[in-house]
mmCIF file of C-alpha atoms in Angstrom:
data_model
loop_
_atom_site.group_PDB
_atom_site.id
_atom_site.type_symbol
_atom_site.label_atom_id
_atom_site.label_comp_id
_atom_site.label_asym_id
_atom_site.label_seq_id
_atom_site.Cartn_x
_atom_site.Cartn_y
_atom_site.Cartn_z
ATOM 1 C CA UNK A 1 -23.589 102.805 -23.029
ATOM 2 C CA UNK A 2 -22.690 103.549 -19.347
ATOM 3 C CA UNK A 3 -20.139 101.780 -17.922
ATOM 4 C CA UNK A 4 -21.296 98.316 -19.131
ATOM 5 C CA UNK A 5 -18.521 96.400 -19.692
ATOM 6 C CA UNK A 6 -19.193 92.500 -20.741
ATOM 7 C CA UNK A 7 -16.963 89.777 -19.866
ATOM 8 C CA UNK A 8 -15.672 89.890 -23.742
ATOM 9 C CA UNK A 9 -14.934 93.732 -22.701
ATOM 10 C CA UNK A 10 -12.479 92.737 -20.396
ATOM 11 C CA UNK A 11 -11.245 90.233 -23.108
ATOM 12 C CA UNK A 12 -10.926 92.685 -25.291
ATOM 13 C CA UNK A 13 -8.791 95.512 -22.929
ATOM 14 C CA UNK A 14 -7.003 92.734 -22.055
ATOM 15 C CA UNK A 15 -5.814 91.839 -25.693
ATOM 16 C CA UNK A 16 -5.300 95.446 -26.675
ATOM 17 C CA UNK A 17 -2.884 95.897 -23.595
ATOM 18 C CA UNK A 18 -0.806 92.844 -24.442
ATOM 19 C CA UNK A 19 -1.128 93.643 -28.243
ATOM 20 C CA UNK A 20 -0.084 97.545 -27.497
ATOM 21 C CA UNK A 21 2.863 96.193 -24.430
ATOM 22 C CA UNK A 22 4.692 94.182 -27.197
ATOM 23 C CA UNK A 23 4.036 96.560 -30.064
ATOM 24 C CA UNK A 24 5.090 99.504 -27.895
ATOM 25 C CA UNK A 25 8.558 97.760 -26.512
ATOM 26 C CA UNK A 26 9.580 96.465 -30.500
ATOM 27 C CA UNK A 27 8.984 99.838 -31.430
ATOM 28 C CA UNK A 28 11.137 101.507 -28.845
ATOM 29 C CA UNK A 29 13.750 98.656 -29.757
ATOM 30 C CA UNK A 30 13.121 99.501 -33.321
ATOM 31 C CA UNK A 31 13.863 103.479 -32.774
ATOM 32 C CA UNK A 32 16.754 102.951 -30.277
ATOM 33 C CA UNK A 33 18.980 100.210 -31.634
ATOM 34 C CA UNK A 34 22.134 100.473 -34.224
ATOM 35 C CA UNK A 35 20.745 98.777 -37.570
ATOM 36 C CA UNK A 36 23.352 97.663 -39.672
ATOM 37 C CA UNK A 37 23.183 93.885 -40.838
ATOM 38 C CA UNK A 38 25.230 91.897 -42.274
ATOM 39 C CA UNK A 39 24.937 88.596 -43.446
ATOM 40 C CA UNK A 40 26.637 86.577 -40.726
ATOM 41 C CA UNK A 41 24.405 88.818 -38.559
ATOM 42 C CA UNK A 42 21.048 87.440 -40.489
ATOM 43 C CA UNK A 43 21.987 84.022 -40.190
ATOM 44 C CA UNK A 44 20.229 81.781 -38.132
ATOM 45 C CA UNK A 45 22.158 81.113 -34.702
ATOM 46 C CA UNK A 46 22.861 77.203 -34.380
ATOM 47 C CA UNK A 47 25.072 77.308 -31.304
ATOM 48 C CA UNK A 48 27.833 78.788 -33.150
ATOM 49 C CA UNK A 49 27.888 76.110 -35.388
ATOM 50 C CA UNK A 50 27.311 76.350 -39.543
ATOM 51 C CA UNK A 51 23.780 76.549 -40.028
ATOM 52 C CA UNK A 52 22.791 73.064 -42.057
ATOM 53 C CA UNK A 53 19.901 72.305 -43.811
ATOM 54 C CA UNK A 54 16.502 73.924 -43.882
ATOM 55 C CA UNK A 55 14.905 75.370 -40.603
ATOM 56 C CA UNK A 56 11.695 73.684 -42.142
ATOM 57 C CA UNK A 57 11.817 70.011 -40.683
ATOM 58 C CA UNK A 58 9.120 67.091 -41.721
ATOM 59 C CA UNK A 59 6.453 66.140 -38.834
ATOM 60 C CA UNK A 60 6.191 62.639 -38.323
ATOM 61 C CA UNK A 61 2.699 61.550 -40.332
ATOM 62 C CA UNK A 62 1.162 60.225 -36.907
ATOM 63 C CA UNK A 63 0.890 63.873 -35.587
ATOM 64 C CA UNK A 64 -1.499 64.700 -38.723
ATOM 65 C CA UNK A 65 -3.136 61.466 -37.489
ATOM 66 C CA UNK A 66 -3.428 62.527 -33.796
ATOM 67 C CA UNK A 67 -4.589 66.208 -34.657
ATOM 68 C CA UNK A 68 -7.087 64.813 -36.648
ATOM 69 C CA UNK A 69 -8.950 62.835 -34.121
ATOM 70 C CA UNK A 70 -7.967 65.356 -31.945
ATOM 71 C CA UNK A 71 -10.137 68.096 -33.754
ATOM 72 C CA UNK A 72 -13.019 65.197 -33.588
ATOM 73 C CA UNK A 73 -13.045 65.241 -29.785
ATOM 74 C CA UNK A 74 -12.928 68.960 -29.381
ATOM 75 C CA UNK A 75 -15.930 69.186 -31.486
ATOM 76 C CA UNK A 76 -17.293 66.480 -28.947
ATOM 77 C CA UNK A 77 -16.598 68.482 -25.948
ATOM 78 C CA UNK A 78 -17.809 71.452 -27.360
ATOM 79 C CA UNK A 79 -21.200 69.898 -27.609
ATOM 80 C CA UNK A 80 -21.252 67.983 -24.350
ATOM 81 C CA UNK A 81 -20.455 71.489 -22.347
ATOM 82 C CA UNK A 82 -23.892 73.054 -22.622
ATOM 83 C CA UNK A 83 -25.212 69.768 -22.000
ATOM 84 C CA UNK A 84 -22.336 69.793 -18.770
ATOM 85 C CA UNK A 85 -24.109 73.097 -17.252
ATOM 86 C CA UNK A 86 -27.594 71.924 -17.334
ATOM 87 C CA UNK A 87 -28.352 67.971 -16.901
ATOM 88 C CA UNK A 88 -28.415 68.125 -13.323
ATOM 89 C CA UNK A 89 -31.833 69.932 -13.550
ATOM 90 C CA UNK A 90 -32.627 67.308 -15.532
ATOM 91 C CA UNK A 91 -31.517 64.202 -13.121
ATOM 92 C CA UNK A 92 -31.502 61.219 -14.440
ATOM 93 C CA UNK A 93 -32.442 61.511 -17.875
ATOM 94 C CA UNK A 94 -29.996 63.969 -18.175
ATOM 95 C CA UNK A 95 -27.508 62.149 -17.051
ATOM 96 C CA UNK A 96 -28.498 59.475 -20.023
ATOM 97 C CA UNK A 97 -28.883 61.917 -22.469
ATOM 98 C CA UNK A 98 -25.214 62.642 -22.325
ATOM 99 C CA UNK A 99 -24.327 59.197 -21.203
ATOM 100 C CA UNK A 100 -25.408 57.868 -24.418
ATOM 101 C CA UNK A 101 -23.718 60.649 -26.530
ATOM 102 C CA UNK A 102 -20.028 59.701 -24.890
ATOM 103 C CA UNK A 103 -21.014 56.056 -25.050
ATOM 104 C CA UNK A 104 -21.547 56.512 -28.692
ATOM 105 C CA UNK A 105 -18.195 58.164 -29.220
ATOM 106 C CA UNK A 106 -16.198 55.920 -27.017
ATOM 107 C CA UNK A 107 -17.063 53.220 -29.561
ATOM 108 C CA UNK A 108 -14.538 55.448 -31.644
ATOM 109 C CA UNK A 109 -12.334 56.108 -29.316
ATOM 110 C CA UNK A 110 -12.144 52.153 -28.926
ATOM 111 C CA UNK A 111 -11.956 51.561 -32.237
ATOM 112 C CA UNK A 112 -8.635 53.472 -32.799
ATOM 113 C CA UNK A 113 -6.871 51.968 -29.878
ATOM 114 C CA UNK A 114 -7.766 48.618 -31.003
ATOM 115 C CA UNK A 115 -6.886 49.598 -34.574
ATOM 116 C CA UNK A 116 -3.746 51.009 -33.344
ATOM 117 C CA UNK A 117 -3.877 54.544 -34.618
ATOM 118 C CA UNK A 118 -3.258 55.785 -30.813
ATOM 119 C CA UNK A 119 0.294 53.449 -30.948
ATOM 120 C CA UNK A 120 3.285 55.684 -31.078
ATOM 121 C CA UNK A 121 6.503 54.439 -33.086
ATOM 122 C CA UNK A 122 8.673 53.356 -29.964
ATOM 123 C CA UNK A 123 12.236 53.003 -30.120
ATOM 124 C CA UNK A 124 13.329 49.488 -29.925
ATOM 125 C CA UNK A 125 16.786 49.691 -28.554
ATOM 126 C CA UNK A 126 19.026 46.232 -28.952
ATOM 127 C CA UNK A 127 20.269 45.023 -25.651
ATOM 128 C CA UNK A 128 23.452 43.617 -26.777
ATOM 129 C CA UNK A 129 23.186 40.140 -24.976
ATOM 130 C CA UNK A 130 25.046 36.915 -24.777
ATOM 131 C CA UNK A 131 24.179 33.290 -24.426
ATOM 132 C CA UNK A 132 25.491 31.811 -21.245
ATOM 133 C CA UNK A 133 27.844 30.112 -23.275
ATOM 134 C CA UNK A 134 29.648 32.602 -24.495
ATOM 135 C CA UNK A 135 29.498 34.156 -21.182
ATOM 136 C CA UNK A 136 31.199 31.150 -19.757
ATOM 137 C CA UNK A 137 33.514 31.307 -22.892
ATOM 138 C CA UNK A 138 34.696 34.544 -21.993
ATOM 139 C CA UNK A 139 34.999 34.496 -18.585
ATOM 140 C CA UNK A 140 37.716 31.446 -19.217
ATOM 141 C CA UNK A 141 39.455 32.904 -21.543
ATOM 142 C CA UNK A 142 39.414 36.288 -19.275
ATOM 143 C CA UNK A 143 41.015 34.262 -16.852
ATOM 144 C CA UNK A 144 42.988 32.098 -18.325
ATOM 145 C CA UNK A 145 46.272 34.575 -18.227
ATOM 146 C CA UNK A 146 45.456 34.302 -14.385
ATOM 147 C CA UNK A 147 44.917 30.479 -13.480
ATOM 148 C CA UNK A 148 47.178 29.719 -16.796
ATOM 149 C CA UNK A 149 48.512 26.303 -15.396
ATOM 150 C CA UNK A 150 52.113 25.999 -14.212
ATOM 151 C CA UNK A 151 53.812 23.797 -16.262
ATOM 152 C CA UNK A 152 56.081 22.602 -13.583
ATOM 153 C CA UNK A 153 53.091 22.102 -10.629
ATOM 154 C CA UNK A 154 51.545 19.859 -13.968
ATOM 155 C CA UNK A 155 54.266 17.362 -14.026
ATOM 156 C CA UNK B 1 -17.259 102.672 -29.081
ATOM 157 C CA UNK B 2 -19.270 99.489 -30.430
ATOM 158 C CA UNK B 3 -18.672 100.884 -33.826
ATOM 159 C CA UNK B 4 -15.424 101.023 -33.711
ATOM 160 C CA UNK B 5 -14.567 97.730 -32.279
ATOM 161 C CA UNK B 6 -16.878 96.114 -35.063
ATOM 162 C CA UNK B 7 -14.644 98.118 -37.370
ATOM 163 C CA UNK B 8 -11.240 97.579 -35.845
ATOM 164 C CA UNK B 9 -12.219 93.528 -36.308
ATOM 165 C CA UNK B 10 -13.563 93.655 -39.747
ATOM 166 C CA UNK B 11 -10.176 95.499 -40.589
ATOM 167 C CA UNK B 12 -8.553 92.567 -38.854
ATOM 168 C CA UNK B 13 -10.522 89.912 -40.481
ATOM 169 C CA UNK B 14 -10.712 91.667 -44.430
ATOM 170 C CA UNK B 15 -6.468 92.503 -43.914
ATOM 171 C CA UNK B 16 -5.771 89.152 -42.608
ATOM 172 C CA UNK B 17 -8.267 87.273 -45.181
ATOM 173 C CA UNK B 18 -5.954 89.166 -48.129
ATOM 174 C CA UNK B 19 -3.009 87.756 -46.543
ATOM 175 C CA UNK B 20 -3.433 84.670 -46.436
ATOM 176 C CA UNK B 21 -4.937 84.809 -50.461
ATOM 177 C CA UNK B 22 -2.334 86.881 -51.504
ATOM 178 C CA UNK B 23 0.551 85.500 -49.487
ATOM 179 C CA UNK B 24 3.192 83.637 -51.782
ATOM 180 C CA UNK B 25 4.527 81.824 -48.712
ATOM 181 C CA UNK B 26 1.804 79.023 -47.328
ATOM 182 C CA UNK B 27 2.749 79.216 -43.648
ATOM 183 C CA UNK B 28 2.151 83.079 -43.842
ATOM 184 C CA UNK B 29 -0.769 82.296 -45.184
ATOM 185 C CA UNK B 30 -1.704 79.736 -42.401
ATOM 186 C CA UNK B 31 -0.261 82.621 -39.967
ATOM 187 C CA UNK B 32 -2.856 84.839 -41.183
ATOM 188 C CA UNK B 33 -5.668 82.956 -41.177
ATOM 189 C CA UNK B 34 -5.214 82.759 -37.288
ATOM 190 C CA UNK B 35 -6.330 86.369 -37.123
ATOM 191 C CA UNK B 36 -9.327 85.878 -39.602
ATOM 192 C CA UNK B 37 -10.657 83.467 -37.961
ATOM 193 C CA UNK B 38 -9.666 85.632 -34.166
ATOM 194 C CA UNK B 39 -11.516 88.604 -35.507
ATOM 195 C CA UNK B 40 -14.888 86.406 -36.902
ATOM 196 C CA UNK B 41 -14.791 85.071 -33.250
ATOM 197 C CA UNK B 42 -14.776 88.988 -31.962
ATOM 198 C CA UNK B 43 -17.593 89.167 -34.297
ATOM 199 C CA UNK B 44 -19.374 86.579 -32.872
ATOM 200 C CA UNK B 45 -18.838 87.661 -29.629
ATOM 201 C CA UNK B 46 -20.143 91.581 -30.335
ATOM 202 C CA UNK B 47 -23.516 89.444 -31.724
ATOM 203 C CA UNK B 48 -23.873 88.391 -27.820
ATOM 204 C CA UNK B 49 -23.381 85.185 -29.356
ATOM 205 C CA UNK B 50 -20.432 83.813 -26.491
ATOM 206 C CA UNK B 51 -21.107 80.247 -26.782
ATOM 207 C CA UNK B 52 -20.515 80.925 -30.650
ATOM 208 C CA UNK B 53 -17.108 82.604 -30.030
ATOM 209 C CA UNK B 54 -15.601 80.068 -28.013
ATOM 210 C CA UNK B 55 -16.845 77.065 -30.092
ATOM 211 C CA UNK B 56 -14.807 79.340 -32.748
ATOM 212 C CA UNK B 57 -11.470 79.855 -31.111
ATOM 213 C CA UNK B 58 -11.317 76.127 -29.739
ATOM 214 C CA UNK B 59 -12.613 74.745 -33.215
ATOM 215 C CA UNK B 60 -11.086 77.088 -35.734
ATOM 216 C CA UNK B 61 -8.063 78.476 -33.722
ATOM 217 C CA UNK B 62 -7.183 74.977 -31.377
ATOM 218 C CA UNK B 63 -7.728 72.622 -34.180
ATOM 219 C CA UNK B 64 -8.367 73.188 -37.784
ATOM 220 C CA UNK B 65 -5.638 75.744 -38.248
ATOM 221 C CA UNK B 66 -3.358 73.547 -36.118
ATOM 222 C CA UNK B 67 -4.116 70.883 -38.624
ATOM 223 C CA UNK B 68 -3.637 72.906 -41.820
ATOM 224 C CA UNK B 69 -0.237 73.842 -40.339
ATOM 225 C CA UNK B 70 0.544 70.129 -39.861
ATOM 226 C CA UNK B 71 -0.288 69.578 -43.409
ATOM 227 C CA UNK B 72 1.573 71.770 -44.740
ATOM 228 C CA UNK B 73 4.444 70.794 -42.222
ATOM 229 C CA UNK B 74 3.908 67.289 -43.339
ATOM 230 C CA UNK B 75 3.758 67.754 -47.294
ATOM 231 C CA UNK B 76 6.944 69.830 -47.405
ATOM 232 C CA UNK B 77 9.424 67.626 -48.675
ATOM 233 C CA UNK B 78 7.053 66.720 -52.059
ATOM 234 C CA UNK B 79 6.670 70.351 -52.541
ATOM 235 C CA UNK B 80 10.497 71.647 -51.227
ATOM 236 C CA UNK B 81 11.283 73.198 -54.408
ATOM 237 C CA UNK B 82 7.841 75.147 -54.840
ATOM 238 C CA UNK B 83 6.185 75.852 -51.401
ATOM 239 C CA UNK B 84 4.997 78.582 -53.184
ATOM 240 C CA UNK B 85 1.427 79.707 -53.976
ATOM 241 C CA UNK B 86 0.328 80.739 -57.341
ATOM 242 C CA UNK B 87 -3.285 82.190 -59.330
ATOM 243 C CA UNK B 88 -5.075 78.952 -60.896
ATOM 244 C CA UNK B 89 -8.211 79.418 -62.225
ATOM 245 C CA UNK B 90 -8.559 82.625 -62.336
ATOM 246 C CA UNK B 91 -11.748 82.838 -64.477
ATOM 247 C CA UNK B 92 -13.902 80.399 -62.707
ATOM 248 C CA UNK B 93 -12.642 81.775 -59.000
ATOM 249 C CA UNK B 94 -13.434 85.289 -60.247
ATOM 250 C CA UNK B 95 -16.763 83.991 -61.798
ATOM 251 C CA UNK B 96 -18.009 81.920 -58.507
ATOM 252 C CA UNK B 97 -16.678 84.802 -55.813
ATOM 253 C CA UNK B 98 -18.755 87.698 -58.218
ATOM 254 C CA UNK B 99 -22.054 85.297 -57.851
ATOM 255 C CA UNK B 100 -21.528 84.838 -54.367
ATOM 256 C CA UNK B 101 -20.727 88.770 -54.124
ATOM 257 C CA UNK B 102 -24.154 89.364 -56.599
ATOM 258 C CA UNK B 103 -26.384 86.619 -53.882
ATOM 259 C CA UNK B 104 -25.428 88.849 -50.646
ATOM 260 C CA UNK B 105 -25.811 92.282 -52.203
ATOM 261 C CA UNK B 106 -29.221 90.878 -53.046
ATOM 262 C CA UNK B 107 -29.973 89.251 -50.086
ATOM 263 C CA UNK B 108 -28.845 92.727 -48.536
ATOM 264 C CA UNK B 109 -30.901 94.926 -50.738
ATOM 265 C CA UNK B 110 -34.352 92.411 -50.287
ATOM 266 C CA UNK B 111 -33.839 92.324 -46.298
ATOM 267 C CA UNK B 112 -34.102 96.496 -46.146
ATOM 268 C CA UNK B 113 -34.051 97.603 -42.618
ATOM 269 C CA UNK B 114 -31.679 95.335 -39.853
ATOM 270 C CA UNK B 115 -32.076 94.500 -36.527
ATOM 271 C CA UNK B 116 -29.771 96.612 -34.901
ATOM 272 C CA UNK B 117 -30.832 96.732 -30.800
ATOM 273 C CA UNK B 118 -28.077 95.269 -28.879
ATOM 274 C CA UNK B 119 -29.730 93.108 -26.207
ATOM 275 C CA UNK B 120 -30.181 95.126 -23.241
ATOM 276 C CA UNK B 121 -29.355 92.657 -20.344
ATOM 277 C CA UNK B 122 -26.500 90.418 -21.292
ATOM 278 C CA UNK B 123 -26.363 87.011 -20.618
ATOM 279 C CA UNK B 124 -25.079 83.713 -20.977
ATOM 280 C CA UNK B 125 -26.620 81.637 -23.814
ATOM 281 C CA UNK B 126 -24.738 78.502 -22.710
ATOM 282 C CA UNK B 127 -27.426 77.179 -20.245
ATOM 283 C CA UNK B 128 -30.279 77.729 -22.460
ATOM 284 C CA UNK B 129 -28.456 75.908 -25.749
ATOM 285 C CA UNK B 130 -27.734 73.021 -22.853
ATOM 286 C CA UNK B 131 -31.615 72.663 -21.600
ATOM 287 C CA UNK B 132 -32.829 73.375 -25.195
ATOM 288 C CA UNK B 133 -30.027 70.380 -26.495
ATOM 289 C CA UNK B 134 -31.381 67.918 -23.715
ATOM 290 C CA UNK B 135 -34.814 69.194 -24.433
ATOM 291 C CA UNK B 136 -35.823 69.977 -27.730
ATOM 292 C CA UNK B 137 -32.861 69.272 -29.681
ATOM 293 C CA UNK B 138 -32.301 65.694 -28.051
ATOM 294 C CA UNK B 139 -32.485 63.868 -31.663
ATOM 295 C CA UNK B 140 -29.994 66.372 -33.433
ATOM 296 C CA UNK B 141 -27.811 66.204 -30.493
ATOM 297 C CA UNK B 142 -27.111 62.224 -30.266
ATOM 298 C CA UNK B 143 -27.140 61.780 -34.190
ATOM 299 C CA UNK B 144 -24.284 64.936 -34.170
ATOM 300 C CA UNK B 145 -22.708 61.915 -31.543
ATOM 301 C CA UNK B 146 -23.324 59.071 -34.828
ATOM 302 C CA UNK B 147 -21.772 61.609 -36.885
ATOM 303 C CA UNK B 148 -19.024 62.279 -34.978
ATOM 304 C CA UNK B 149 -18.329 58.375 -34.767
ATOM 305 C CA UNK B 150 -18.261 58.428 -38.175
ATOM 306 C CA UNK B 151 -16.140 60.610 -38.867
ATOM 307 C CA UNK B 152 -13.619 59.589 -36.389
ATOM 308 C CA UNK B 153 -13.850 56.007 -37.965
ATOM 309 C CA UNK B 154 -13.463 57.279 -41.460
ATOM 310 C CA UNK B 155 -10.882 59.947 -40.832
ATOM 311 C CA UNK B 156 -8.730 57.392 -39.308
ATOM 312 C CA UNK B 157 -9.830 54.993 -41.534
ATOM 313 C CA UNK B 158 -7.907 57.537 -44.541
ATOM 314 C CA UNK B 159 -5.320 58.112 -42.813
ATOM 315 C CA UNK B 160 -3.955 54.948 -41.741
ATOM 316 C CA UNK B 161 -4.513 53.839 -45.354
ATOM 317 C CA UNK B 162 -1.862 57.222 -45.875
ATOM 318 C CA UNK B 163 0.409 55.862 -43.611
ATOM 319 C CA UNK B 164 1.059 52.562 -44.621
ATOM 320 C CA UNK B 165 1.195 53.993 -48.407
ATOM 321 C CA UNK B 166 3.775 56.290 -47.041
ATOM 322 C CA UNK B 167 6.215 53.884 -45.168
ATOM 323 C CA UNK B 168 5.818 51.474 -47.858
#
């Protein structure tokens, strides 16, 4: 083994280094600072504020949805990338080799977007809104201290 | 230096695998998959096997483990008093992990002497799984596209049935 480095070599020096430049500075961290804890110390920091509740918050049920035709796809494009390198030795019919392999799936993909699994839970905010007359309403009786008729100029 | 790479990772990957069994808390134990499955995709990638190793990190790594963390994310409020993981059948797990144990000594001891000659030039096997998948392999590789349709449609099939039970 002289000097032959692979690509995954690199991969590798380069995880070791990151692993060993974090390890190395928590450690120094670790020798260096005062250690003496106490319990408002070991509390979780909420702004200041009282911590409330659990740090351990519910997901919404449509990520599990999402992630799970997410995982579906990603073993998709994991088989269309060899296929990616190659077809265009192939011309043509490699083209349709691959072409009817995402044709296939996008008969999922349509099927969930039809079936409305793709649909996010939008907020529906309620415009406050009046009928014009109410509007009409209010707007005399905004200005009816204003035009209020002179008793005298009636007569 | 091979050697001790291939043992650094099967430390990682044995140490990791006993956390997340012996973990009590499940989202340590999801934690510590991530590393199993990080050092099995080192392995993969020491076997020259590169396509193999990705396919493993963006599978394994990207999605699966992201979706075991969801569902344990999601399932914590049924289980908010006990998200705690205990020894159930301890008998038959013992029983079925000694068999499997027994079946790859065996396999081991009948095999006798290993391939062990790392390839001497080192090279990309994407390209030739891509000509031998448009080639070859055409068949297997548009039914893996049926499958894959059905198991989007059924997956989503479950879980919208999930849903509604939920909101209702």
């Amino acid at each position: 083994m002289e000097n032959q480095i692979t690509q995954f070599g690199y991969v590798l020096i380069f995880m070791v280094i990151g692993v060993s430049f974090v390890g190395i500075g928590f450690l120094t961290s670790w020798l260096l600072r005062p250690d003496r804890p106490n319990d408002e110390k070991l509390s979780s920091y909420e702004c200041g504020e009282e911590v409330v509740g659990s740090s351990w918050v519910q997901f919404n049920i449509r990520f599990y949805v999402v992630a799970l035709i997410f995982i579906l796809f990603d073993v998709e494009v994991v088989f269309l990338f060899p296929w990616a390198t190659v077809f265009k030795e192939f011309g043509t019919y490699g083209f349709l080799t691959g072409l009817f392999f995402l044709g296939v799936l996008i008969v999922g993909m349509l099927y969930e977007w039809r079936k409305g699994d793709l649909e996010w839970v939008r907020p529906h905010p309620v415009i406050p809104s009046l009928e014009p007359k109410q509007i009409k309403a209010r707007q005399l009786r905004e200005e009816k201290p204003v035009t209020e008729p002179d008793p005298a100029a009636a007569e | 230096m091979e050697v001790a790479i291939f043992w650094l990772l099967a430390v990682i990957i044995i140490a990791s695998a006993a956390a997340t069994v012996f973990s009590k808390n499940i989202i340590y134990s999801a934690f510590s998959l991530l590393f199993s499955f990080l050092g099995v995709a080192g392995i993969y990638a020491m076997l020259s096997a590169d396509f193999l190793a990705v396919t493993q990190i963006m599978v394994y790594v990207g999605g699966i483990l992201t979706l075991i963390l969801f569902g344990v994310m999601l399932t914590n409020r049924i289980t908010m008093m006990s998200l705690k993981t205990d020894v159930f059948n301890f008998i038959p797990g013992l029983t079925i992990a000694a068999v499997m144990l027994a079946g790859l000594l065996y396999v081991i001891w009948v095999t006798g002497t290993w391939a062990s000659d790392s390839p001497a030039a080192w090279d990309t096997t994407v390209e030739t799984i891509g000509t031998l998948t448009i080639t070859r392999f055409l068949l297997p590789f548009e039914v893996v596209a049926i499958l894959l349709l059905i198991a989007v449609v059924g997956a989503s099939f479950i879980a919208r049935k999930d849903k509604q039970k939920i909101q209702s």
